[in-house]
Amino acid sequence: MKSFNRRSLLGAAAVGVPLAVAPALAGPASASPLSTHRGGRYLQEKNNCINFHIADFVAWNNRKWDMQAHYHASDVYVEMYGQATTTVDAHIAAMKDILVVYPEARIVQHYPNVVQGDWTATIGHYNLEGVNVCTVARHDRGQMVEEYLFTRLLADDEPDPYAKDEILVSITSPDSGLLQVAADVRPGWNVTIRGTQVGKRSATFTRREGGKVVERLRFAAV
């Protein structure tokens, strides 16, 4: 598998973006009640997931930067390519820099989709061979306020360099037939981010059936 090459990118994503100190973050997400009916967190989780679908499949794929601004807070905190930005303008500039090198880059699928409370996570599968990007995001009132992007898919036999680090956030999708129909959120998936420093984090997607791990995908920030 390959990933976007950070060193080949221009502008904010590759040169000149100052590292930012990560803001105070909430602890690992607490368990969400089962969203098996219209109530509880169902609407919140569904809307967050659909908003992220729109931000990728409509705004990103069609280069609609005003839509990106709509779905991100003005002071959104984003970690990407081992660096951090703290404004939506800087994040959009970084996205535009990707297109300098990969002008035809478009997302064709989100899978798996994981959602719990304020958080969503997905893997964006691109039309470029072997390119997959993991994004874990926190939402507030319809906008993304915090994002962590991981672009290097670890091979099955490659150790996770941050496997023993502290957990930054961990989310598990509820077992909800409504969420599966509305936003393709399938039960059994968990996503955990580990690491305490910008650029030194990993994300692991795990699917369990009957308590047994049946699928796992692991990413590193760079």
mmCIF file of C-alpha atoms in Angstrom:
data_model
loop_
_atom_site.group_PDB
_atom_site.id
_atom_site.type_symbol
_atom_site.label_atom_id
_atom_site.label_comp_id
_atom_site.label_asym_id
_atom_site.label_seq_id
_atom_site.Cartn_x
_atom_site.Cartn_y
_atom_site.Cartn_z
ATOM 1 C CA MET A 1 0.000 0.000 0.000
ATOM 2 C CA LYS A 2 1.167 3.539 -0.676
ATOM 3 C CA SER A 3 0.184 6.884 0.782
ATOM 4 C CA PHE A 4 0.357 10.530 -0.129
ATOM 5 C CA ASN A 5 4.017 11.529 0.009
ATOM 6 C CA ARG A 6 4.340 14.359 2.538
ATOM 7 C CA ARG A 7 7.750 15.381 1.246
ATOM 8 C CA SER A 8 6.417 15.925 -2.252
ATOM 9 C CA LEU A 9 3.644 18.272 -1.165
ATOM 10 C CA LEU A 10 3.977 22.037 -1.328
ATOM 11 C CA GLY A 11 2.817 24.858 0.923
ATOM 12 C CA ALA A 12 1.118 24.361 4.251
ATOM 13 C CA ALA A 13 1.161 20.582 4.196
ATOM 14 C CA ALA A 14 4.876 20.307 3.512
ATOM 15 C CA VAL A 15 6.730 23.533 4.116
ATOM 16 C CA GLY A 16 6.388 26.389 6.512
ATOM 17 C CA VAL A 17 3.443 25.353 8.644
ATOM 18 C CA PRO A 18 4.534 25.835 12.255
ATOM 19 C CA LEU A 19 3.927 23.022 14.649
ATOM 20 C CA ALA A 20 1.139 23.773 17.076
ATOM 21 C CA VAL A 21 0.721 22.606 20.609
ATOM 22 C CA ALA A 22 -2.227 20.251 20.841
ATOM 23 C CA PRO A 23 -5.143 21.758 22.775
ATOM 24 C CA ALA A 24 -6.493 20.182 25.903
ATOM 25 C CA LEU A 25 -8.370 17.093 24.810
ATOM 26 C CA ALA A 26 -11.163 15.133 26.356
ATOM 27 C CA GLY A 27 -10.310 11.689 27.626
ATOM 28 C CA PRO A 28 -11.292 8.531 25.766
ATOM 29 C CA ALA A 29 -14.905 8.650 24.650
ATOM 30 C CA SER A 30 -17.288 7.145 27.144
ATOM 31 C CA ALA A 31 -19.594 4.343 26.137
ATOM 32 C CA SER A 32 -22.600 5.377 24.120
ATOM 33 C CA PRO A 33 -26.013 3.850 24.772
ATOM 34 C CA LEU A 34 -27.243 1.496 22.092
ATOM 35 C CA SER A 35 -28.906 3.567 19.388
ATOM 36 C CA THR A 36 -31.492 1.021 18.354
ATOM 37 C CA HIS A 37 -34.343 3.509 18.167
ATOM 38 C CA ARG A 38 -34.898 7.184 17.422
ATOM 39 C CA GLY A 39 -33.647 8.711 20.620
ATOM 40 C CA GLY A 40 -30.538 8.836 22.736
ATOM 41 C CA ARG A 41 -27.591 9.717 20.552
ATOM 42 C CA TYR A 42 -28.927 8.324 17.294
ATOM 43 C CA LEU A 43 -29.602 11.672 15.594
ATOM 44 C CA GLN A 44 -26.313 13.174 16.751
ATOM 45 C CA GLU A 45 -24.285 10.182 15.584
ATOM 46 C CA LYS A 46 -26.142 9.876 12.291
ATOM 47 C CA ASN A 47 -25.785 13.578 11.465
ATOM 48 C CA ASN A 48 -22.086 13.665 12.330
ATOM 49 C CA CYS A 49 -21.417 10.697 10.092
ATOM 50 C CA ILE A 50 -23.469 12.057 7.191
ATOM 51 C CA ASN A 51 -21.811 15.471 7.509
ATOM 52 C CA PHE A 52 -18.439 13.813 7.148
ATOM 53 C CA HIS A 53 -19.651 11.877 4.088
ATOM 54 C CA ILE A 54 -20.722 15.190 2.537
ATOM 55 C CA ALA A 55 -17.428 16.900 3.389
ATOM 56 C CA ASP A 56 -15.538 14.173 1.517
ATOM 57 C CA PHE A 57 -17.803 12.982 -1.296
ATOM 58 C CA VAL A 58 -19.224 16.404 -2.217
ATOM 59 C CA ALA A 59 -16.904 19.128 -0.899
ATOM 60 C CA TRP A 60 -13.521 17.421 -1.381
ATOM 61 C CA ASN A 61 -14.330 15.477 -4.544
ATOM 62 C CA ASN A 62 -15.761 18.597 -6.212
ATOM 63 C CA ARG A 63 -13.187 21.051 -4.783
ATOM 64 C CA LYS A 64 -15.871 23.100 -3.026
ATOM 65 C CA TRP A 65 -13.789 24.970 -0.487
ATOM 66 C CA ASP A 66 -16.683 27.053 0.790
ATOM 67 C CA MET A 67 -18.400 23.788 1.726
ATOM 68 C CA GLN A 68 -15.266 22.643 3.518
ATOM 69 C CA ALA A 69 -15.362 25.869 5.516
ATOM 70 C CA HIS A 70 -19.037 25.204 6.302
ATOM 71 C CA TYR A 71 -18.323 21.763 7.754
ATOM 72 C CA HIS A 72 -15.228 22.833 9.724
ATOM 73 C CA ALA A 73 -15.033 25.254 12.640
ATOM 74 C CA SER A 74 -13.032 28.410 11.958
ATOM 75 C CA ASP A 75 -10.512 27.331 14.608
ATOM 76 C CA VAL A 76 -10.481 23.626 13.729
ATOM 77 C CA TYR A 77 -7.437 21.760 15.056
ATOM 78 C CA VAL A 78 -6.018 19.331 12.475
ATOM 79 C CA GLU A 79 -3.051 16.977 12.565
ATOM 80 C CA MET A 80 -1.888 15.855 9.119
ATOM 81 C CA TYR A 81 1.497 14.754 7.744
ATOM 82 C CA GLY A 82 3.085 15.120 11.165
ATOM 83 C CA GLN A 83 2.133 18.762 11.554
ATOM 84 C CA ALA A 84 -0.735 20.627 13.165
ATOM 85 C CA THR A 85 -2.839 23.560 11.995
ATOM 86 C CA THR A 86 -5.339 25.568 14.025
ATOM 87 C CA THR A 87 -7.520 27.373 11.458
ATOM 88 C CA VAL A 88 -9.825 26.237 8.688
ATOM 89 C CA ASP A 89 -7.932 28.405 6.180
ATOM 90 C CA ALA A 90 -4.691 26.568 6.946
ATOM 91 C CA HIS A 91 -6.443 23.198 6.659
ATOM 92 C CA ILE A 92 -7.963 24.114 3.296
ATOM 93 C CA ALA A 93 -4.556 25.326 2.083
ATOM 94 C CA ALA A 94 -3.107 21.940 3.039
ATOM 95 C CA MET A 95 -5.867 20.155 1.116
ATOM 96 C CA LYS A 96 -5.181 22.288 -1.945
ATOM 97 C CA ASP A 97 -1.498 21.411 -1.735
ATOM 98 C CA ILE A 98 -2.375 17.729 -2.089
ATOM 99 C CA LEU A 99 -3.983 18.526 -5.434
ATOM 100 C CA VAL A 100 -0.780 20.111 -6.729
ATOM 101 C CA VAL A 101 0.769 16.633 -6.775
ATOM 102 C CA TYR A 102 -2.393 14.514 -7.052
ATOM 103 C CA PRO A 103 -4.867 16.616 -9.099
ATOM 104 C CA GLU A 104 -7.186 13.670 -9.784
ATOM 105 C CA ALA A 105 -7.388 12.485 -6.167
ATOM 106 C CA ARG A 106 -10.958 11.650 -5.180
ATOM 107 C CA ILE A 107 -12.511 9.491 -2.495
ATOM 108 C CA VAL A 108 -14.602 6.607 -3.790
ATOM 109 C CA GLN A 109 -15.537 4.851 -0.535
ATOM 110 C CA HIS A 110 -15.703 5.296 3.226
ATOM 111 C CA TYR A 111 -15.166 1.987 5.016
ATOM 112 C CA PRO A 112 -15.415 1.218 7.801
ATOM 113 C CA ASN A 113 -17.447 3.992 9.420
ATOM 114 C CA VAL A 114 -17.214 4.225 13.193
ATOM 115 C CA VAL A 115 -19.206 6.671 15.297
ATOM 116 C CA GLN A 116 -19.750 7.310 18.991
ATOM 117 C CA GLY A 117 -21.127 10.490 20.509
ATOM 118 C CA ASP A 118 -19.185 13.502 19.195
ATOM 119 C CA TRP A 119 -16.641 11.368 17.326
ATOM 120 C CA THR A 120 -16.524 9.802 13.883
ATOM 121 C CA ALA A 121 -13.810 7.775 12.193
ATOM 122 C CA THR A 122 -13.468 6.331 8.724
ATOM 123 C CA ILE A 123 -10.987 5.178 6.113
ATOM 124 C CA GLY A 124 -11.249 7.050 2.836
ATOM 125 C CA HIS A 125 -10.382 4.813 -0.111
ATOM 126 C CA TYR A 126 -9.110 6.834 -3.066
ATOM 127 C CA ASN A 127 -9.221 6.379 -6.812
ATOM 128 C CA LEU A 128 -5.407 6.216 -6.667
ATOM 129 C CA GLU A 129 -4.088 2.689 -6.346
ATOM 130 C CA GLY A 130 -3.311 1.749 -2.765
ATOM 131 C CA VAL A 131 -4.076 5.168 -1.273
ATOM 132 C CA ASN A 132 -6.150 5.057 1.919
ATOM 133 C CA VAL A 133 -6.453 7.845 4.475
ATOM 134 C CA CYS A 134 -7.817 7.406 7.989
ATOM 135 C CA THR A 135 -9.597 10.366 9.583
ATOM 136 C CA VAL A 136 -10.804 10.555 13.183
ATOM 137 C CA ALA A 137 -12.820 13.703 13.920
ATOM 138 C CA ARG A 138 -14.692 15.339 16.771
ATOM 139 C CA HIS A 139 -17.836 17.276 15.900
ATOM 140 C CA ASP A 140 -19.657 20.111 17.602
ATOM 141 C CA ARG A 141 -22.949 21.580 16.385
ATOM 142 C CA GLY A 142 -22.544 20.311 12.838
ATOM 143 C CA GLN A 143 -18.881 21.218 12.365
ATOM 144 C CA MET A 144 -15.613 19.366 12.770
ATOM 145 C CA VAL A 145 -13.584 20.963 15.537
ATOM 146 C CA GLU A 146 -10.747 18.437 15.809
ATOM 147 C CA GLU A 147 -9.261 16.043 13.230
ATOM 148 C CA TYR A 148 -6.484 13.455 13.142
ATOM 149 C CA LEU A 149 -5.417 12.167 9.732
ATOM 150 C CA PHE A 150 -3.287 9.063 9.227
ATOM 151 C CA THR A 151 -1.836 8.329 5.805
ATOM 152 C CA ARG A 152 0.529 5.376 6.285
ATOM 153 C CA LEU A 153 -1.163 1.993 6.348
ATOM 154 C CA LEU A 154 0.944 -0.430 8.374
ATOM 155 C CA ALA A 155 1.656 -3.840 6.862
ATOM 156 C CA ASP A 156 0.304 -6.873 8.698
ATOM 157 C CA ASP A 157 3.766 -7.812 9.968
ATOM 158 C CA GLU A 158 4.854 -4.234 10.738
ATOM 159 C CA PRO A 159 4.866 -3.359 14.435
ATOM 160 C CA ASP A 160 2.908 -0.356 15.665
ATOM 161 C CA PRO A 161 5.584 2.010 17.030
ATOM 162 C CA TYR A 162 3.066 3.548 19.443
ATOM 163 C CA ALA A 163 1.257 0.410 20.575
ATOM 164 C CA LYS A 164 2.275 0.953 24.204
ATOM 165 C CA ASP A 165 1.627 4.707 24.285
ATOM 166 C CA GLU A 166 -1.275 6.360 26.062
ATOM 167 C CA ILE A 167 -4.709 6.293 24.464
ATOM 168 C CA LEU A 168 -5.755 9.657 23.074
ATOM 169 C CA VAL A 169 -9.292 8.594 22.130
ATOM 170 C CA SER A 170 -11.162 5.329 21.684
ATOM 171 C CA ILE A 171 -14.618 4.982 20.130
ATOM 172 C CA THR A 172 -16.866 2.009 19.493
ATOM 173 C CA SER A 173 -19.880 2.014 17.186
ATOM 174 C CA PRO A 174 -23.231 1.142 18.765
ATOM 175 C CA ASP A 175 -25.157 -1.872 17.522
ATOM 176 C CA SER A 176 -27.777 0.100 15.621
ATOM 177 C CA GLY A 177 -29.738 -1.058 12.614
ATOM 178 C CA LEU A 178 -30.851 2.526 12.031
ATOM 179 C CA LEU A 179 -27.276 3.840 11.906
ATOM 180 C CA GLN A 180 -26.286 1.074 9.520
ATOM 181 C CA VAL A 181 -29.092 1.980 7.124
ATOM 182 C CA ALA A 182 -28.686 5.752 7.495
ATOM 183 C CA ALA A 183 -24.897 6.107 7.364
ATOM 184 C CA ASP A 184 -23.341 2.633 6.852
ATOM 185 C CA VAL A 185 -22.200 2.399 10.480
ATOM 186 C CA ARG A 186 -21.753 -1.332 11.052
ATOM 187 C CA PRO A 187 -21.572 -2.871 14.518
ATOM 188 C CA GLY A 188 -18.479 -4.387 16.081
ATOM 189 C CA TRP A 189 -15.960 -1.702 15.067
ATOM 190 C CA ASN A 190 -13.648 0.155 17.416
ATOM 191 C CA VAL A 191 -11.022 2.809 16.647
ATOM 192 C CA THR A 192 -8.239 3.694 19.060
ATOM 193 C CA ILE A 193 -5.642 6.442 18.670
ATOM 194 C CA ARG A 194 -2.445 6.110 20.687
ATOM 195 C CA GLY A 195 0.413 8.558 21.096
ATOM 196 C CA THR A 196 1.199 11.716 23.016
ATOM 197 C CA GLN A 197 2.909 13.906 20.406
ATOM 198 C CA VAL A 198 2.005 15.470 17.085
ATOM 199 C CA GLY A 199 3.252 13.211 14.299
ATOM 200 C CA LYS A 200 3.847 10.333 16.690
ATOM 201 C CA ARG A 201 0.468 8.668 16.859
ATOM 202 C CA SER A 202 -1.204 5.565 15.428
ATOM 203 C CA ALA A 203 -4.809 4.580 14.757
ATOM 204 C CA THR A 204 -6.120 1.023 14.889
ATOM 205 C CA PHE A 205 -9.472 -0.072 13.463
ATOM 206 C CA THR A 206 -10.656 -3.375 14.956
ATOM 207 C CA ARG A 207 -13.805 -5.363 14.239
ATOM 208 C CA ARG A 208 -14.933 -8.032 16.677
ATOM 209 C CA GLU A 209 -17.526 -10.747 16.406
ATOM 210 C CA GLY A 210 -18.411 -12.616 19.553
ATOM 211 C CA GLY A 211 -15.458 -11.038 21.309
ATOM 212 C CA LYS A 212 -12.995 -12.300 18.681
ATOM 213 C CA VAL A 213 -11.005 -9.949 16.422
ATOM 214 C CA VAL A 214 -11.957 -10.720 12.812
ATOM 215 C CA GLU A 215 -10.599 -7.631 11.039
ATOM 216 C CA ARG A 216 -7.906 -5.082 11.812
ATOM 217 C CA LEU A 217 -6.413 -2.091 9.993
ATOM 218 C CA ARG A 218 -3.579 -0.014 11.465
ATOM 219 C CA PHE A 219 -2.253 3.392 10.463
ATOM 220 C CA ALA A 220 0.610 5.666 11.510
ATOM 221 C CA ALA A 221 0.519 9.440 11.215
ATOM 222 C CA VAL A 222 3.601 9.529 8.940
#
